[in-house]
Amino acid sequence: MRLEFIEKVKEDEILGKNIYTDDGSILLRAGVKLTANYIKKLKQLGVLYIYVDDYRLDDVYVEDSRLEEIKINAMKNISNVVKNINNGDRKGTRESISFVEDMVEHIIEEGDITKSLYDIKTYDNYTYMHSIDTSIMATFLGLSMEFNELELKDLAVGAILHDIGKTRVPRRIICKKGKLTEDEFDEVKKHPVYGKEMLEKQFSISNKALSAIEQHHERIDGKGYPYGLKDEQISKFGKVVAICDVYDAISNDRTYRKKFSPNEAYELIMAGTGTMFDQKIVNNFRNTFAVYPLGCCVRLSSGIEGYVIRQNSKYPDRPIIRILYDSETRKPTPFYEIDLLQNPSLVIEAIV
């Protein structure tokens, strides 16, 4: 399977992975032949890349079928979570968020992070997909930090509800295209407080989960919001969700700016060590998440282009690359592979 920028997708290629609406329904099913109209519509929906079938990369499998089921269930239920919270329905909230336990248990038992990220986000499904992906990332990161199962479930709940307070921010501000005014941004900065206020009295949400919701925009250097907390004043739950929230958000297109590529987003997390983010947690992040997703095409410092087919554990920027064609002539070449861990003189220069 190949991960391809939508601008490079050709007619008659076969979609490799389902694309979903915000309620978990299938917008476009894997296996469909991509017509010019389909490609045009995906661009209009804000899709930046998709997976397409490619026999040369048929051993690159990017789906965890069980986690996919859990994500679909999450998308179907997350709107109910928001509605139940806003209506003060404690029982309904508990039932509608039960998918978090399934997700955490699956990740503990057999989760594979290389198959768990890079769902296709559209303008319409972005909000829910962002919350779900942030929760999945936080769970994997918490697992690498040796959180116990109860802590992981609290972390996952806090991560999936981290932006619930935005439902109290006027929609005209949330959906505004262009730069926010100072007053508008001040209102947005209240959403962590709104989130905690919405949940702390009426719902069985743990204090640890609440700390993730309230503190996910705090910074180690004290320049975050809403309270300007510093380092040890911030809970480890808030610190974990902060990293995962930023990484997923900047890896995807938003109404107010163009997306970063995965490697740029990764570098921003690294650059924020000690100012925005806790150094120990960033180290765990680096050992947990790869820079370059499976199936993407990269250009090496030698000028050769190839596709990421496997990751090297704990070496996030040194994957194994499969070369399919001559980079100068663009003609097919006998397939061969380059393991960047075994070739230290080569580095990845760009995703192409």
Short mmCIF file of C-alpha atoms in Angstrom, two decimals:
data_model
loop_
_atom_site.label_atom_id
_atom_site.label_comp_id
_atom_site.label_asym_id
_atom_site.label_seq_id
_atom_site.Cartn_x
_atom_site.Cartn_y
_atom_site.Cartn_z
CA MET A 1 0.00 0.00 0.00
CA ARG A 2 1.29 3.45 -0.91
CA LEU A 3 0.66 6.73 0.90
CA GLU A 4 0.20 9.37 -1.79
CA PHE A 5 -0.42 13.10 -1.80
CA ILE A 6 -3.86 13.72 -3.29
CA GLU A 7 -2.32 16.00 -5.93
CA LYS A 8 -0.32 13.03 -7.27
CA VAL A 9 -3.12 10.46 -7.28
CA LYS A 10 -4.02 9.28 -10.78
CA GLU A 11 -7.34 8.21 -12.20
CA ASP A 12 -8.08 4.47 -12.01
CA GLU A 13 -5.82 3.92 -9.01
CA ILE A 14 -7.46 1.84 -6.28
CA LEU A 15 -8.22 3.33 -2.87
CA GLY A 16 -6.35 1.31 -0.25
CA LYS A 17 -8.02 2.44 2.98
CA ASN A 18 -11.55 3.52 3.88
CA ILE A 19 -12.33 7.21 4.29
CA TYR A 20 -14.96 8.02 6.93
CA THR A 21 -17.50 10.73 7.66
CA ASP A 22 -17.71 12.32 11.12
CA ASP A 23 -20.29 9.77 12.29
CA GLY A 24 -18.22 6.71 11.37
CA SER A 25 -20.01 5.99 8.09
CA ILE A 26 -17.89 5.10 5.09
CA LEU A 27 -17.51 8.04 2.74
CA LEU A 28 -15.41 6.11 0.23
CA ARG A 29 -14.68 2.41 0.57
CA ALA A 30 -11.30 0.75 0.12
CA GLY A 31 -11.15 -1.06 -3.23
CA VAL A 32 -13.02 1.58 -5.21
CA LYS A 33 -11.47 2.77 -8.48
CA LEU A 34 -10.67 6.46 -8.19
CA THR A 35 -12.29 8.56 -10.90
CA ALA A 36 -11.57 12.19 -11.68
CA ASN A 37 -14.77 13.16 -9.85
CA TYR A 38 -13.79 11.20 -6.73
CA ILE A 39 -10.36 12.82 -6.67
CA LYS A 40 -11.88 16.29 -7.17
CA LYS A 41 -14.37 15.72 -4.35
CA LEU A 42 -11.65 14.52 -1.97
CA LYS A 43 -9.66 17.67 -2.67
CA GLN A 44 -12.76 19.77 -1.95
CA LEU A 45 -13.18 17.94 1.35
CA GLY A 46 -9.69 18.92 2.39
CA VAL A 47 -8.08 15.50 1.99
CA LEU A 48 -4.34 15.90 1.64
CA TYR A 49 -3.22 12.30 1.12
CA ILE A 50 -4.72 8.85 0.73
CA TYR A 51 -3.58 5.25 0.66
CA VAL A 52 -3.71 3.51 -2.71
CA ASP A 53 -3.07 -0.10 -3.62
CA ASP A 54 0.32 -0.81 -5.17
CA TYR A 55 1.44 -4.37 -5.94
CA ARG A 56 5.07 -3.29 -5.47
CA LEU A 57 4.25 -2.47 -1.85
CA ASP A 58 1.67 -5.15 -1.14
CA ASP A 59 3.57 -6.20 2.00
CA VAL A 60 3.12 -2.71 3.48
CA TYR A 61 -0.02 -3.21 5.54
CA VAL A 62 -1.24 -0.17 7.48
CA GLU A 63 -4.46 -1.39 9.07
CA ASP A 64 -5.12 -2.83 12.50
CA SER A 65 -8.59 -4.26 11.86
CA ARG A 66 -9.61 -4.43 15.53
CA LEU A 67 -8.48 -0.89 16.26
CA GLU A 68 -10.26 0.22 13.09
CA GLU A 69 -13.51 -1.23 14.49
CA ILE A 70 -12.94 0.60 17.76
CA LYS A 71 -12.29 3.88 15.92
CA ILE A 72 -15.50 3.51 13.90
CA ASN A 73 -17.42 2.86 17.10
CA ALA A 74 -15.74 5.88 18.67
CA MET A 75 -16.75 8.13 15.76
CA LYS A 76 -20.32 6.89 16.00
CA ASN A 77 -20.43 7.57 19.73
CA ILE A 78 -18.34 10.67 20.26
CA SER A 79 -21.12 13.02 19.18
CA ASN A 80 -23.30 11.30 21.80
CA VAL A 81 -20.55 11.86 24.36
CA VAL A 82 -20.65 15.59 23.66
CA LYS A 83 -24.46 15.66 23.70
CA ASN A 84 -24.69 13.68 26.94
CA ILE A 85 -22.13 15.90 28.65
CA ASN A 86 -23.93 19.05 27.57
CA ASN A 87 -27.24 17.56 28.78
CA GLY A 88 -25.76 16.47 32.11
CA ASP A 89 -26.55 12.81 31.37
CA ARG A 90 -24.11 10.95 33.61
CA LYS A 91 -25.25 7.42 32.70
CA GLY A 92 -25.37 8.19 28.98
CA THR A 93 -21.88 9.68 29.08
CA ARG A 94 -20.45 6.62 30.82
CA GLU A 95 -22.05 4.28 28.28
CA SER A 96 -21.09 6.31 25.22
CA ILE A 97 -17.43 6.55 26.27
CA SER A 98 -17.05 2.84 27.03
CA PHE A 99 -15.15 2.38 23.75
CA VAL A 100 -12.10 3.94 25.46
CA GLU A 101 -11.67 0.85 27.63
CA ASP A 102 -11.77 -1.41 24.55
CA MET A 103 -9.19 0.77 22.84
CA VAL A 104 -6.78 0.77 25.77
CA GLU A 105 -7.10 -2.99 26.32
CA HIS A 106 -6.41 -3.67 22.65
CA ILE A 107 -3.37 -1.37 22.58
CA ILE A 108 -1.95 -3.05 25.70
CA GLU A 109 -2.44 -6.53 24.29
CA GLU A 110 -1.46 -6.17 20.64
CA GLY A 111 -1.39 -2.57 19.47
CA ASP A 112 1.03 -1.67 16.68
CA ILE A 113 1.71 2.05 16.50
CA THR A 114 2.92 1.83 12.89
CA LYS A 115 -0.60 0.78 11.85
CA SER A 116 -2.54 3.10 14.14
CA LEU A 117 -2.02 6.66 12.88
CA TYR A 118 -2.54 8.55 9.62
CA ASP A 119 -6.26 8.12 9.26
CA ILE A 120 -7.60 10.24 6.43
CA LYS A 121 -8.97 13.48 7.83
CA THR A 122 -11.46 15.66 5.96
CA TYR A 123 -12.70 19.11 6.93
CA ASP A 124 -15.90 17.47 8.19
CA ASN A 125 -14.44 14.66 10.30
CA TYR A 126 -11.36 16.53 11.58
CA THR A 127 -12.62 17.41 15.08
CA TYR A 128 -13.63 13.89 16.04
CA MET A 129 -10.69 12.20 14.31
CA HIS A 130 -8.28 14.58 16.05
CA SER A 131 -9.69 13.67 19.47
CA ILE A 132 -9.55 9.94 18.71
CA ASP A 133 -6.03 10.03 17.26
CA THR A 134 -4.78 12.17 20.15
CA SER A 135 -6.20 9.59 22.56
CA ILE A 136 -4.58 6.69 20.69
CA MET A 137 -1.21 8.46 20.60
CA ALA A 138 -1.45 9.30 24.30
CA THR A 139 -2.21 5.66 25.13
CA PHE A 140 0.82 4.40 23.22
CA LEU A 141 3.00 7.07 24.80
CA GLY A 142 1.65 6.30 28.29
CA LEU A 143 2.32 2.61 27.68
CA SER A 144 5.95 3.40 26.84
CA MET A 145 6.14 5.34 30.11
CA GLU A 146 4.92 2.26 32.00
CA PHE A 147 1.53 3.65 33.03
CA ASN A 148 -0.63 0.90 34.50
CA GLU A 149 -3.93 -0.06 32.88
CA LEU A 150 -6.07 2.19 35.09
CA GLU A 151 -3.77 5.14 34.42
CA LEU A 152 -3.89 4.45 30.68
CA LYS A 153 -7.70 4.49 30.73
CA ASP A 154 -7.73 7.77 32.64
CA LEU A 155 -5.19 9.17 30.19
CA ALA A 156 -7.21 8.02 27.17
CA VAL A 157 -10.39 9.57 28.56
CA GLY A 158 -8.64 12.86 29.27
CA ALA A 159 -7.13 12.87 25.77
CA ILE A 160 -10.35 12.14 23.95
CA LEU A 161 -12.16 14.86 25.92
CA HIS A 162 -9.28 17.35 25.93
CA ASP A 163 -11.14 19.84 23.71
CA ILE A 164 -14.67 19.32 25.09
CA GLY A 165 -14.55 22.87 26.48
CA LYS A 166 -14.52 24.25 22.94
CA THR A 167 -18.25 23.46 22.76
CA ARG A 168 -18.69 26.50 25.03
CA VAL A 169 -16.62 28.76 22.77
CA PRO A 170 -18.77 30.55 20.15
CA ARG A 171 -18.77 28.63 16.88
CA ARG A 172 -17.97 31.78 14.90
CA ILE A 173 -14.61 31.87 16.72
CA ILE A 174 -13.86 28.14 16.42
CA CYS A 175 -14.64 28.12 12.69
CA LYS A 176 -13.13 31.50 11.85
CA LYS A 177 -10.82 31.53 8.85
CA GLY A 178 -7.87 33.78 9.37
CA LYS A 179 -6.18 35.19 12.44
CA LEU A 180 -8.15 35.53 15.66
CA THR A 181 -8.40 38.88 17.41
CA GLU A 182 -6.84 39.16 20.86
CA ASP A 183 -10.29 38.95 22.50
CA GLU A 184 -11.22 35.91 20.41
CA PHE A 185 -7.99 34.13 21.31
CA ASP A 186 -8.56 34.95 24.99
CA GLU A 187 -11.91 33.19 24.71
CA VAL A 188 -10.34 30.15 23.03
CA LYS A 189 -7.77 29.97 25.84
CA LYS A 190 -10.59 29.39 28.32
CA HIS A 191 -11.59 26.06 26.79
CA PRO A 192 -9.43 23.91 29.13
CA VAL A 193 -11.16 25.54 32.12
CA TYR A 194 -14.57 25.16 30.49
CA GLY A 195 -13.81 21.49 29.91
CA LYS A 196 -12.95 20.81 33.52
CA GLU A 197 -15.99 22.76 34.74
CA MET A 198 -18.27 20.74 32.48
CA LEU A 199 -16.99 17.43 33.80
CA GLU A 200 -15.80 17.71 37.38
CA LYS A 201 -19.15 17.88 39.21
CA GLN A 202 -21.57 15.71 37.28
CA PHE A 203 -19.49 12.93 35.78
CA SER A 204 -17.30 10.10 37.02
CA ILE A 205 -14.16 11.50 35.43
CA SER A 206 -11.00 10.98 37.50
CA ASN A 207 -8.87 13.86 38.70
CA LYS A 208 -6.03 12.55 36.52
CA ALA A 209 -8.20 12.72 33.40
CA LEU A 210 -9.40 16.18 34.44
CA SER A 211 -5.79 17.35 34.80
CA ALA A 212 -5.12 16.30 31.18
CA ILE A 213 -8.14 18.32 30.03
CA GLU A 214 -7.28 21.38 32.10
CA GLN A 215 -3.52 21.41 31.49
CA HIS A 216 -2.95 20.26 27.91
CA HIS A 217 -2.00 23.80 26.83
CA GLU A 218 0.39 24.49 29.71
CA ARG A 219 4.12 24.70 28.92
CA ILE A 220 7.19 23.66 30.88
CA ASP A 221 8.54 27.25 30.72
CA GLY A 222 5.33 28.71 32.18
CA LYS A 223 4.24 30.44 28.97
CA GLY A 224 1.21 28.25 28.36
CA TYR A 225 -2.41 28.70 29.35
CA PRO A 226 -4.81 28.95 31.14
CA TYR A 227 -2.72 29.31 34.33
CA GLY A 228 0.89 29.63 33.22
CA LEU A 229 1.95 26.57 35.20
CA LYS A 230 5.59 25.50 35.14
CA ASP A 231 7.28 22.09 34.91
CA GLU A 232 6.41 20.09 38.06
CA GLN A 233 3.19 22.06 38.52
CA ILE A 234 1.87 20.32 35.41
CA SER A 235 0.65 16.73 35.78
CA LYS A 236 2.28 14.02 33.69
CA PHE A 237 -1.17 13.45 32.16
CA GLY A 238 -1.30 17.06 31.01
CA LYS A 239 2.25 16.82 29.66
CA VAL A 240 1.52 13.67 27.64
CA VAL A 241 -1.67 15.00 26.08
CA ALA A 242 0.06 18.31 25.27
CA ILE A 243 2.61 16.55 23.06
CA CYS A 244 0.08 14.30 21.32
CA ASP A 245 -2.40 17.14 20.77
CA VAL A 246 0.23 19.38 19.16
CA TYR A 247 1.71 16.62 17.00
CA ASP A 248 -1.63 15.49 15.58
CA ALA A 249 -2.92 19.05 15.12
CA ILE A 250 0.09 20.36 13.22
CA SER A 251 0.30 17.23 11.08
CA ASN A 252 -3.08 18.08 9.58
CA ASP A 253 -4.57 20.95 7.67
CA ARG A 254 -6.60 23.48 9.67
CA THR A 255 -8.79 26.35 8.56
CA TYR A 256 -6.13 28.91 9.49
CA ARG A 257 -2.92 27.47 8.03
CA LYS A 258 -1.45 24.73 5.90
CA LYS A 259 -0.26 21.52 7.47
CA PHE A 260 3.27 20.58 8.43
CA SER A 261 4.68 17.41 6.91
CA PRO A 262 5.16 14.57 9.44
CA ASN A 263 8.90 15.20 9.69
CA GLU A 264 8.38 18.93 10.28
CA ALA A 265 5.79 18.19 12.96
CA TYR A 266 8.20 15.74 14.57
CA GLU A 267 11.01 18.29 14.53
CA LEU A 268 8.75 20.87 16.16
CA ILE A 269 8.15 18.48 19.06
CA MET A 270 11.91 17.89 19.38
CA ALA A 271 12.59 21.63 19.22
CA GLY A 272 10.07 22.24 22.03
CA THR A 273 11.99 20.08 24.49
CA GLY A 274 12.52 21.90 27.76
CA THR A 275 10.40 24.90 26.79
CA MET A 276 7.05 23.56 25.65
CA PHE A 277 7.47 19.90 26.53
CA ASP A 278 9.00 17.75 29.25
CA GLN A 279 12.35 16.31 28.14
CA LYS A 280 11.79 12.81 29.57
CA ILE A 281 8.40 12.53 27.88
CA VAL A 282 9.83 13.79 24.58
CA ASN A 283 12.47 11.06 24.83
CA ASN A 284 9.69 8.49 25.23
CA PHE A 285 7.87 10.09 22.30
CA ARG A 286 10.99 9.73 20.17
CA ASN A 287 11.32 6.05 21.09
CA THR A 288 7.64 5.36 20.40
CA PHE A 289 6.68 7.15 17.20
CA ALA A 290 8.35 7.00 13.80
CA VAL A 291 8.97 10.15 11.77
CA TYR A 292 8.01 8.77 8.37
CA PRO A 293 4.77 6.80 7.93
CA LEU A 294 4.69 3.42 6.22
CA GLY A 295 4.13 3.66 2.48
CA CYS A 296 5.30 7.25 2.03
CA CYS A 297 7.87 8.20 -0.61
CA VAL A 298 11.07 9.88 0.58
CA ARG A 299 14.14 11.35 -1.07
CA LEU A 300 17.52 10.39 0.36
CA SER A 301 20.61 12.60 0.52
CA SER A 302 22.03 10.55 -2.38
CA GLY A 303 19.14 11.71 -4.59
CA ILE A 304 17.54 8.24 -4.60
CA GLU A 305 13.80 8.06 -3.95
CA GLY A 306 12.01 5.14 -2.34
CA TYR A 307 9.15 4.05 -0.09
CA VAL A 308 9.16 3.38 3.65
CA ILE A 309 8.30 -0.29 4.14
CA ARG A 310 9.39 -0.97 7.73
CA GLN A 311 10.47 0.95 10.82
CA ASN A 312 13.54 0.37 12.97
CA SER A 313 12.47 0.34 16.61
CA LYS A 314 13.84 3.28 18.64
CA TYR A 315 15.37 4.82 15.50
CA PRO A 316 12.47 6.99 14.34
CA ASP A 317 14.26 8.63 11.42
CA ARG A 318 16.07 5.50 10.13
CA PRO A 319 13.46 3.31 8.40
CA ILE A 320 13.94 0.69 5.69
CA ILE A 321 13.36 2.03 2.17
CA ARG A 322 12.35 0.11 -0.96
CA ILE A 323 13.62 1.52 -4.26
CA LEU A 324 11.23 1.00 -7.19
CA TYR A 325 12.59 3.19 -9.97
CA ASP A 326 15.60 5.18 -11.14
CA SER A 327 15.29 8.66 -9.63
CA GLU A 328 16.79 10.38 -12.69
CA THR A 329 15.14 8.53 -15.57
CA ARG A 330 11.96 7.64 -13.60
CA LYS A 331 12.14 4.20 -15.22
CA PRO A 332 11.38 1.05 -13.18
CA THR A 333 14.39 -0.72 -11.70
CA PRO A 334 14.73 -4.13 -10.04
CA PHE A 335 13.44 -3.65 -6.51
CA TYR A 336 16.02 -3.37 -3.77
CA GLU A 337 16.02 -2.11 -0.19
CA ILE A 338 18.15 0.26 1.85
CA ASP A 339 18.19 -0.05 5.63
CA LEU A 340 19.14 3.41 6.86
CA LEU A 341 20.28 1.95 10.16
CA GLN A 342 22.98 0.11 8.23
CA ASN A 343 23.82 3.12 6.05
CA PRO A 344 24.66 5.98 8.43
CA SER A 345 25.96 8.24 5.66
CA LEU A 346 22.44 8.48 4.15
CA VAL A 347 19.68 10.67 5.55
CA ILE A 348 16.13 11.44 4.45
CA GLU A 349 15.90 14.93 3.00
CA ALA A 350 12.21 15.18 2.16
CA ILE A 351 8.87 13.46 1.73
CA VAL A 352 8.00 13.58 -1.97
#
